[in-house]
PDB file of C-alpha atoms in Angstrom:
ATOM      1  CA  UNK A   1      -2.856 -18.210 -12.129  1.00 68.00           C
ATOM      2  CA  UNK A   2      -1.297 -14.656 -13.020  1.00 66.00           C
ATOM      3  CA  UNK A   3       2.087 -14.649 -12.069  1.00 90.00           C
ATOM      4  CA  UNK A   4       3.943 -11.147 -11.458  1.00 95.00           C
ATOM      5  CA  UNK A   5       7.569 -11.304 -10.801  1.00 95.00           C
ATOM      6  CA  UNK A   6       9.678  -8.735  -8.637  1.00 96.00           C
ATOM      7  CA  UNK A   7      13.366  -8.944  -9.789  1.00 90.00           C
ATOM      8  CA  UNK A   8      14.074  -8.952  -6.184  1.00 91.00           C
ATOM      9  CA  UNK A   9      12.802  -9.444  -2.811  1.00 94.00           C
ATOM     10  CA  UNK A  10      15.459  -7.103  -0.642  1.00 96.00           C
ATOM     11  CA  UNK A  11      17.848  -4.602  -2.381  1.00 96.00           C
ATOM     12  CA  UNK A  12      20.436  -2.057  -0.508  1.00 97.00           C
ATOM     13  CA  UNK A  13      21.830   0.609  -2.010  1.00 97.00           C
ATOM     14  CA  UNK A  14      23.431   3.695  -1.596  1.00 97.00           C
ATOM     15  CA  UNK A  15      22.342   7.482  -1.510  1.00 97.00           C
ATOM     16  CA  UNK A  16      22.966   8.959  -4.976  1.00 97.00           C
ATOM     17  CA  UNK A  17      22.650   6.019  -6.762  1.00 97.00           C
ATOM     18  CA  UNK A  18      20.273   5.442  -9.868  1.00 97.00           C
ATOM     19  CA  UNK A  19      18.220   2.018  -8.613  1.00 97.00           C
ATOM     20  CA  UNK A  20      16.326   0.042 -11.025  1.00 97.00           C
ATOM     21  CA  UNK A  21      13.218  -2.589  -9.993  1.00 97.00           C
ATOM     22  CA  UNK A  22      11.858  -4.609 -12.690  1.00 97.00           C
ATOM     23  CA  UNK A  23       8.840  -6.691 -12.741  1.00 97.00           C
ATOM     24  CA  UNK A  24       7.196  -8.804 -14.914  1.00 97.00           C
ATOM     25  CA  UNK A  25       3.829 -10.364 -15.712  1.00 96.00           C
ATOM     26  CA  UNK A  26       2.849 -13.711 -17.801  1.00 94.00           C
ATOM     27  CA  UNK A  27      -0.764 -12.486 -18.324  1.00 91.00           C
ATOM     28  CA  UNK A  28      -1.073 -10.282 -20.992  1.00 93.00           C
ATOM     29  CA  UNK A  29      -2.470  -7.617 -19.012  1.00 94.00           C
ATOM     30  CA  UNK A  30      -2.586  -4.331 -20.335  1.00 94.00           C
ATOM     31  CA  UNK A  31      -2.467  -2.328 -17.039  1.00 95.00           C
ATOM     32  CA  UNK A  32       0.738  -2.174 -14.675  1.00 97.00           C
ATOM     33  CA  UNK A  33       1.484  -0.062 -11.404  1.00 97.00           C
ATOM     34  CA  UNK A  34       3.823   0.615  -9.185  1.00 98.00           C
ATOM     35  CA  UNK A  35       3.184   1.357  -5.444  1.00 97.00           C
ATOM     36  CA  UNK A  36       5.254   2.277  -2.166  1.00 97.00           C
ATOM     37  CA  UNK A  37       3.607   1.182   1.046  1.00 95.00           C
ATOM     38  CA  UNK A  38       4.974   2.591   4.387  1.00 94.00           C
ATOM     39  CA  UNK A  39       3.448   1.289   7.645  1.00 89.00           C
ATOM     40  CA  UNK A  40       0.214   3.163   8.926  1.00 86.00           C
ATOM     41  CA  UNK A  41       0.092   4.073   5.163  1.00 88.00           C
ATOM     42  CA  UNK A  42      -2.335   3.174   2.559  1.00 86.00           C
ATOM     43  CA  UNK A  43      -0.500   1.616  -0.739  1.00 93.00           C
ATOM     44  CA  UNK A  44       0.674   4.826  -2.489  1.00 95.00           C
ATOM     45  CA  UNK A  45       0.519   4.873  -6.574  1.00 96.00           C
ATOM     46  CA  UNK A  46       3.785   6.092  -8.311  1.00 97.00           C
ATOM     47  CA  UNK A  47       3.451   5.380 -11.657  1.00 97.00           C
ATOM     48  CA  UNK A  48       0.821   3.659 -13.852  1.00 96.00           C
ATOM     49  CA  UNK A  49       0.859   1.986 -17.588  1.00 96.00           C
ATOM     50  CA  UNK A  50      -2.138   0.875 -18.983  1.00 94.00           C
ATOM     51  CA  UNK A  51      -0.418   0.253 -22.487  1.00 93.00           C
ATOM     52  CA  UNK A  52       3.192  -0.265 -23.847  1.00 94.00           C
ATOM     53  CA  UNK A  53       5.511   2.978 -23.847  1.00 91.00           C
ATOM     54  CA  UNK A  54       2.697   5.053 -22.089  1.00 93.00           C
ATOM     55  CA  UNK A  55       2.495   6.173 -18.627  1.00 95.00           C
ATOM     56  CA  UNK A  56       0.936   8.076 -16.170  1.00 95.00           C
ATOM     57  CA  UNK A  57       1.963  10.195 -12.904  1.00 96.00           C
ATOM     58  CA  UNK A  58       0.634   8.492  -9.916  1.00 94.00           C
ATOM     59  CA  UNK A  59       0.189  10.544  -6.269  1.00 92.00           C
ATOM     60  CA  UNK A  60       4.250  10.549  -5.469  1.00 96.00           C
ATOM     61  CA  UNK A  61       6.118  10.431  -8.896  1.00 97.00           C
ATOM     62  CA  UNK A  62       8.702  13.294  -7.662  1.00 96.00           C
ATOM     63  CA  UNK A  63      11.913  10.989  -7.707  1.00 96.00           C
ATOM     64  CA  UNK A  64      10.899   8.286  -9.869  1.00 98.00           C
ATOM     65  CA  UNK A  65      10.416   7.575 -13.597  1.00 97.00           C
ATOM     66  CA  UNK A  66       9.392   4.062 -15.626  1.00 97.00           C
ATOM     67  CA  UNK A  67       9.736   2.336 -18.590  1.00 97.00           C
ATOM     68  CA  UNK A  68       7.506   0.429 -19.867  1.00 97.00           C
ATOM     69  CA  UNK A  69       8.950  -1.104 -23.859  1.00 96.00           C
ATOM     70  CA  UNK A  70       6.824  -4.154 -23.669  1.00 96.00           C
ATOM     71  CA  UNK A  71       4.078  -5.331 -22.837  1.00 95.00           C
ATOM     72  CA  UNK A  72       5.052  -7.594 -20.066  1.00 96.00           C
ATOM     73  CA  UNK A  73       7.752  -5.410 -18.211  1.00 97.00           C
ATOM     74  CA  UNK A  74       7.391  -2.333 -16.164  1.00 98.00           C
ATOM     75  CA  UNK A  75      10.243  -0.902 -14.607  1.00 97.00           C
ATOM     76  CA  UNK A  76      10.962   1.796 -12.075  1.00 98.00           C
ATOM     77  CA  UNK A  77      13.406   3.614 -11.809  1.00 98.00           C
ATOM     78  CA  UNK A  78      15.060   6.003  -8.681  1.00 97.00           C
ATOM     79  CA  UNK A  79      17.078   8.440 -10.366  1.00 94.00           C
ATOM     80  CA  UNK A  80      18.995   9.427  -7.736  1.00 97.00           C
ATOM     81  CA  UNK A  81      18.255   7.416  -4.175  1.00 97.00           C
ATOM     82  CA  UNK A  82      17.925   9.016  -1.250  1.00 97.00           C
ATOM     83  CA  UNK A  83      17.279   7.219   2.684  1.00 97.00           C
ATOM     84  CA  UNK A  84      13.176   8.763   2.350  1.00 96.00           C
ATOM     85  CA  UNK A  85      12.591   6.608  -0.397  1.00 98.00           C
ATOM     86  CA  UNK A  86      13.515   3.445   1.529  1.00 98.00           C
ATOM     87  CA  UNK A  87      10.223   1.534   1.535  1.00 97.00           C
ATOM     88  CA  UNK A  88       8.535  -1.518   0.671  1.00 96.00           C
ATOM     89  CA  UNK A  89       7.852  -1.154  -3.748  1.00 98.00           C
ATOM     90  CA  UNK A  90       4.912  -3.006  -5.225  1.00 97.00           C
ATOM     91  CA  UNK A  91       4.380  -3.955  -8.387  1.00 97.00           C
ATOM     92  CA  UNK A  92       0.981  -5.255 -10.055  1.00 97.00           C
ATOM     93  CA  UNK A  93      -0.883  -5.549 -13.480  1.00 96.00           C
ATOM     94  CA  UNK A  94      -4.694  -6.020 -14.093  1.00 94.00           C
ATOM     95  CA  UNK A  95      -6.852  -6.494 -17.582  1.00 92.00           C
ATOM     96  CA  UNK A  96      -8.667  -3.437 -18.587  1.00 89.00           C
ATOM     97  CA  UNK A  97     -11.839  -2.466 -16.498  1.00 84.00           C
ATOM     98  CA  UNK A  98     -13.201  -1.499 -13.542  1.00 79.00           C
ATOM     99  CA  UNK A  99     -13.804  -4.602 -11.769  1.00 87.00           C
ATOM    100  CA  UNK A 100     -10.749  -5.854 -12.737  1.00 90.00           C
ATOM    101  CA  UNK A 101      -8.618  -6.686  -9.409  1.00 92.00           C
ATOM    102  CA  UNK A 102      -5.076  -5.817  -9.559  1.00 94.00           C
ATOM    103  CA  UNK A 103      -2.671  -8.895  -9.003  1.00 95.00           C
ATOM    104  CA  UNK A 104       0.363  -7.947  -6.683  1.00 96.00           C
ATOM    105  CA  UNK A 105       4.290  -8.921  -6.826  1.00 95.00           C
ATOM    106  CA  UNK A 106       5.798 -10.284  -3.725  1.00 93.00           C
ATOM    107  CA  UNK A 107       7.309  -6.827  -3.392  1.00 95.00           C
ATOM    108  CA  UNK A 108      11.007  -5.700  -3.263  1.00 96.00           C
ATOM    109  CA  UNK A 109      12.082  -4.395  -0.078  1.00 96.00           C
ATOM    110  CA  UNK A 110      14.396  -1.468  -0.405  1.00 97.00           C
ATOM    111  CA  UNK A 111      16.838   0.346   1.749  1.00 97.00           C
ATOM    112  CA  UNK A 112      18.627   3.165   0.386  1.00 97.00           C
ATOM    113  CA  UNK A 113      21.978   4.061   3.535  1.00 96.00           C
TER     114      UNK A 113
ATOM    115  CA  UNK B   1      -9.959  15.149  -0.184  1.00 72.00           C
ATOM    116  CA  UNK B   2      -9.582  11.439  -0.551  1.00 84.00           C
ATOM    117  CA  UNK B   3     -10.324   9.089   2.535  1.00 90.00           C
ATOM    118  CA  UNK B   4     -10.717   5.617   3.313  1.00 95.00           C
ATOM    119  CA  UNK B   5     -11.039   5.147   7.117  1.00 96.00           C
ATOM    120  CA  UNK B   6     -10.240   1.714   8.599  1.00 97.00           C
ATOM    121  CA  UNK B   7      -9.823   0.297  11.959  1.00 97.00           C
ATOM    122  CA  UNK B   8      -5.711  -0.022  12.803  1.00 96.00           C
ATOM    123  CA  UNK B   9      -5.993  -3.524  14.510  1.00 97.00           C
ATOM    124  CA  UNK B  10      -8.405  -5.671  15.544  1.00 98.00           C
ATOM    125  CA  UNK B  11      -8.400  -8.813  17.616  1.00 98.00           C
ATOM    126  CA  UNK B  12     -10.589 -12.338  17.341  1.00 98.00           C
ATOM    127  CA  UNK B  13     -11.155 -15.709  18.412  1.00 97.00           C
ATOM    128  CA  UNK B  14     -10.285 -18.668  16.635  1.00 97.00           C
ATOM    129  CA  UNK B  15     -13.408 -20.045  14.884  1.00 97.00           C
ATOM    130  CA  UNK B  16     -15.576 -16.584  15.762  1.00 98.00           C
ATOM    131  CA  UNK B  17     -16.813 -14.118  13.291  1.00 98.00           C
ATOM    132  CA  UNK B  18     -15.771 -10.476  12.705  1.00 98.00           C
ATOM    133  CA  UNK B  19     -16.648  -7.753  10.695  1.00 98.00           C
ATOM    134  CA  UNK B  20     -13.657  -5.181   9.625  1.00 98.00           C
ATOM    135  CA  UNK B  21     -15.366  -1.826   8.748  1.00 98.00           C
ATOM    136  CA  UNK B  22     -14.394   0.748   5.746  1.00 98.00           C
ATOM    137  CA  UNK B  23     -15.835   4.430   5.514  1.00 98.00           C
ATOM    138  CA  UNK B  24     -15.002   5.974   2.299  1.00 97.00           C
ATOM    139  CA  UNK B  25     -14.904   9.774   1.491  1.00 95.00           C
ATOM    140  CA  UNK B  26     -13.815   9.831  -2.571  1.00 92.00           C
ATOM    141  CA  UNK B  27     -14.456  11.873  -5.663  1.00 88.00           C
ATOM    142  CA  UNK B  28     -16.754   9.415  -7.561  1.00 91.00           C
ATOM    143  CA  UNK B  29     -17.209   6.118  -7.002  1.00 93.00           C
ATOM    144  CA  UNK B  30     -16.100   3.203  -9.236  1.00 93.00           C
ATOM    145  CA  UNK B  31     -16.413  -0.124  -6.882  1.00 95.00           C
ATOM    146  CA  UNK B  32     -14.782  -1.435  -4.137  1.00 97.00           C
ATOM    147  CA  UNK B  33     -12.258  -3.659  -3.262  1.00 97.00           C
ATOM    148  CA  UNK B  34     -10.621  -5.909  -0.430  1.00 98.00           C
ATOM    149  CA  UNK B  35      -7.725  -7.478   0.035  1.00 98.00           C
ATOM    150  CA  UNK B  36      -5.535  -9.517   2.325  1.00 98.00           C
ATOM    151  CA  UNK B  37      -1.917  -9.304   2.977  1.00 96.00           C
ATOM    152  CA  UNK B  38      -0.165 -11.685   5.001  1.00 95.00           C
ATOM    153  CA  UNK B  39       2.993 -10.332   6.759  1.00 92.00           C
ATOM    154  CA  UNK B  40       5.785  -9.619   3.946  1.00 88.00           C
ATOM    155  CA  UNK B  41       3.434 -11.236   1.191  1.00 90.00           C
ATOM    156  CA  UNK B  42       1.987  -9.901  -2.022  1.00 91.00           C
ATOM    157  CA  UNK B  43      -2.027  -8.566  -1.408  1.00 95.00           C
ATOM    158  CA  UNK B  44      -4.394 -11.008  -3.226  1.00 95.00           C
ATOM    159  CA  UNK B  45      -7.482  -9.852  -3.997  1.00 95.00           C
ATOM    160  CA  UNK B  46     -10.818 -11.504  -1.922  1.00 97.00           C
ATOM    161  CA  UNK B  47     -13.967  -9.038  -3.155  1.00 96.00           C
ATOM    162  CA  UNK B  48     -14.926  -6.735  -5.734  1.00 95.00           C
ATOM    163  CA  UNK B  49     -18.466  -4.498  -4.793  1.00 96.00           C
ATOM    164  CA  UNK B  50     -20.089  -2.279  -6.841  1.00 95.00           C
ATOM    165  CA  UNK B  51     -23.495  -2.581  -6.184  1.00 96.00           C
ATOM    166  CA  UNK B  52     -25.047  -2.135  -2.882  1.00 97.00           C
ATOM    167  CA  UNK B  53     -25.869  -5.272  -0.633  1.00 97.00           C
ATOM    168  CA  UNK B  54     -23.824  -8.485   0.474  1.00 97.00           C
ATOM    169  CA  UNK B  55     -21.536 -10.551  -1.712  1.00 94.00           C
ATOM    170  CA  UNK B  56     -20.940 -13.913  -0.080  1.00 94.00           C
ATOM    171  CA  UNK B  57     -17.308 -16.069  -0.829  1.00 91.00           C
ATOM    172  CA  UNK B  58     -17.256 -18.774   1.089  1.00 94.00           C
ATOM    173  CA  UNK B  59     -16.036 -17.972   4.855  1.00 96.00           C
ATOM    174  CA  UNK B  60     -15.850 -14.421   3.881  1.00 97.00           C
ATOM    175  CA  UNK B  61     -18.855 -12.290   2.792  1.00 97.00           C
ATOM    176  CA  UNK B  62     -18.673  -8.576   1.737  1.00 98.00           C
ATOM    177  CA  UNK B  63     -21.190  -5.451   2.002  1.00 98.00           C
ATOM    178  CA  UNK B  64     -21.665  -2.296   0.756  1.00 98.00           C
ATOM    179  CA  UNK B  65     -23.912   0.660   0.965  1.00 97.00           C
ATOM    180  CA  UNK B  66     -23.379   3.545  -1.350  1.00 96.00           C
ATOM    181  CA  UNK B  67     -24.922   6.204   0.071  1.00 95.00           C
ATOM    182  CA  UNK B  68     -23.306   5.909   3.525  1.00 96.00           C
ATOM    183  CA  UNK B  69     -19.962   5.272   1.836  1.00 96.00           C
ATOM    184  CA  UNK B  70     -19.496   2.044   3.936  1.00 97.00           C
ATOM    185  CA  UNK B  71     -18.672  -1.110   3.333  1.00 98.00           C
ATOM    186  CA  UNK B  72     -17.573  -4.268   6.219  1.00 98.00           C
ATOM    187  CA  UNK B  73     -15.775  -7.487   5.332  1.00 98.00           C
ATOM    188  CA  UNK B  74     -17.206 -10.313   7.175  1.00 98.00           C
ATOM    189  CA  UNK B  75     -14.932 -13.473   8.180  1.00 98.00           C
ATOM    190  CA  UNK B  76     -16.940 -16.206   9.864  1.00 97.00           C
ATOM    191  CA  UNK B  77     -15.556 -19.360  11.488  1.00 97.00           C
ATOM    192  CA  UNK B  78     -12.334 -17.560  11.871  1.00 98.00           C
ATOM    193  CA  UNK B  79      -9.193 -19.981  11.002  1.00 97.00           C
ATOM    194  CA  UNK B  80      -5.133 -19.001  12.257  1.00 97.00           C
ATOM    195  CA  UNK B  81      -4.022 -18.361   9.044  1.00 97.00           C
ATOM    196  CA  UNK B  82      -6.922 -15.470   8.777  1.00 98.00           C
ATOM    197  CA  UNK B  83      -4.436 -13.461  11.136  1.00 98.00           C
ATOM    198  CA  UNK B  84      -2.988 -10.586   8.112  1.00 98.00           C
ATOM    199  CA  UNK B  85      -4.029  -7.439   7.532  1.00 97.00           C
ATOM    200  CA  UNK B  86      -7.061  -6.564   5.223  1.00 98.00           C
ATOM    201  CA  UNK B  87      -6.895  -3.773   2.712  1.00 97.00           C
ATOM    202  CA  UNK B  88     -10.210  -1.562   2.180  1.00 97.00           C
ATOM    203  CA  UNK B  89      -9.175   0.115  -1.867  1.00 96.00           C
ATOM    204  CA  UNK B  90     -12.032   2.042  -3.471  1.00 96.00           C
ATOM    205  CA  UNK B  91     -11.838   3.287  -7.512  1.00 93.00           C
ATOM    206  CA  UNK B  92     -12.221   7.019  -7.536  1.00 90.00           C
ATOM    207  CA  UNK B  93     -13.840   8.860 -10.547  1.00 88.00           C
ATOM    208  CA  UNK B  94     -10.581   9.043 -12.390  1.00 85.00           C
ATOM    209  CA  UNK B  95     -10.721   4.849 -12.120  1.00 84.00           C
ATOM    210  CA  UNK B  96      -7.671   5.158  -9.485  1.00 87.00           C
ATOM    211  CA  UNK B  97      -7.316   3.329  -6.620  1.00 91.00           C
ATOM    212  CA  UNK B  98      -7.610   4.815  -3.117  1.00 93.00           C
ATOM    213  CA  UNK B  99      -6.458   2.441  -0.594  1.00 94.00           C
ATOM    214  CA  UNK B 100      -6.870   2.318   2.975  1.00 95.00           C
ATOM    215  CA  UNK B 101      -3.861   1.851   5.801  1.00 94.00           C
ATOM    216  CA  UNK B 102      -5.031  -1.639   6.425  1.00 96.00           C
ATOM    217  CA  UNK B 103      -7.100  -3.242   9.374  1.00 97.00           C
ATOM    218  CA  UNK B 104      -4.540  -6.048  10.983  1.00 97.00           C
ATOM    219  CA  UNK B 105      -6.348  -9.074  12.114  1.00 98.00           C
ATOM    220  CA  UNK B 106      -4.670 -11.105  14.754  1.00 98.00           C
ATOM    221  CA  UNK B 107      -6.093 -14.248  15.620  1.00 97.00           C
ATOM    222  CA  UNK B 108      -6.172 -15.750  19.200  1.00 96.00           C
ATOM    223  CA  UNK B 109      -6.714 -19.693  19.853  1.00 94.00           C
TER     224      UNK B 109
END
């Protein structure tokens, strides 16, 4: 089964500070994302990777940047937190291709005060 | 625009069938997927559709017409822990993911 890791379930932090989530996945895949979702929202795309130190601007990037130095680990970063980006963050990876489903984290739940 | 339209909540009886609806308005279309998410759990993936017609999985079957931009998932013989919320995603064009808000399914005994 593919296995994708959140670094952590609940995080607090405050405004101002630079936040890092990490995730991980044992699959090999070459495609990773990041996502917010906010209730009565659909999943919202930050950032995407579909190789090693590349990346791509999802919908709501304004705040956030990744790194992505091997193949296994994508990590987001909030440069500077503020309270609107409190939210549930998702990460997931999938193989290459369309049909390929996206396999999900059990998500970090963040609250920036 | 982008738009996947789903019902907000719907409510069913233990061991009954229902059928959770998705309209989709997107540039292109790539497939579709569903998901389910149980409350503060990871989505896990349940169908893939690209073609039109019915894809059956068990207790859960899914359909899809192109032209209409519609697709339902079907749960039959409805069990408790079918009570989450079921995520409608279609893949745009630019092989992005749209996702919808989420239909939540509660399940009465």
């Amino acid at each position: 089964d593919v296995k994708v890791t959140q670094s952590s379930r609940y995080l607090v932090k405050r405004t101002g500070e630079k936040v890092f989530l990490e995730c991980v996945q044992d699959m090999d895949h070459e495609n990773m994302f990041w996502y917010r979702q906010d209730p009565g929202l659909g999943l919202r795309l930050i950032y995407f990777s579909y190789d090693v130190k590349m990346k791509e601007k999802g919908d709501i990037p304004e705040g956030y940047s990744v790194s992505r130095e091997k193949k296994e680990r994508f990590s987001l970063i909030l440069e500077s937190a503020s309270t609107n980006q409190t939210s549930m963050y998702l990460c997931a990876s999938s193989l290459a291709g369309e049909s390929q489903p996206q396999h999900f984290g059990d998500g970090t739940r963040l609250s920036i005060l | 625009g982008q738009n996947i339209d789903q019902p907000t909540e719907m409510t069913a009886t233990e061991g009954a069938i229902v059928q959770i609806n998705c309209t989709y308005q997107t540039s292109g279309f790539n497939g579709l997927f569903w998901y389910q998410q149980h409350a503060g759990e990871a989505p896990t993936f349940l169908s893939y559709n690209v073609l039109d017609g019915l894809e059956e999985k068990g207790r859960f079957s899914s359909f899809l017409s192109r032209s209409k931009g519609y697709s339902y998932l079907l749960l039959k013989e409805l069990q408790m822990k079918d009570s989450a919320s079921y995520l409608c995603a279609v893949m745009d064009s630019n092989y992005q993911l749209i996702w919808g808000a989420g239909t939540k399914l509660i399940i009465k005994p």
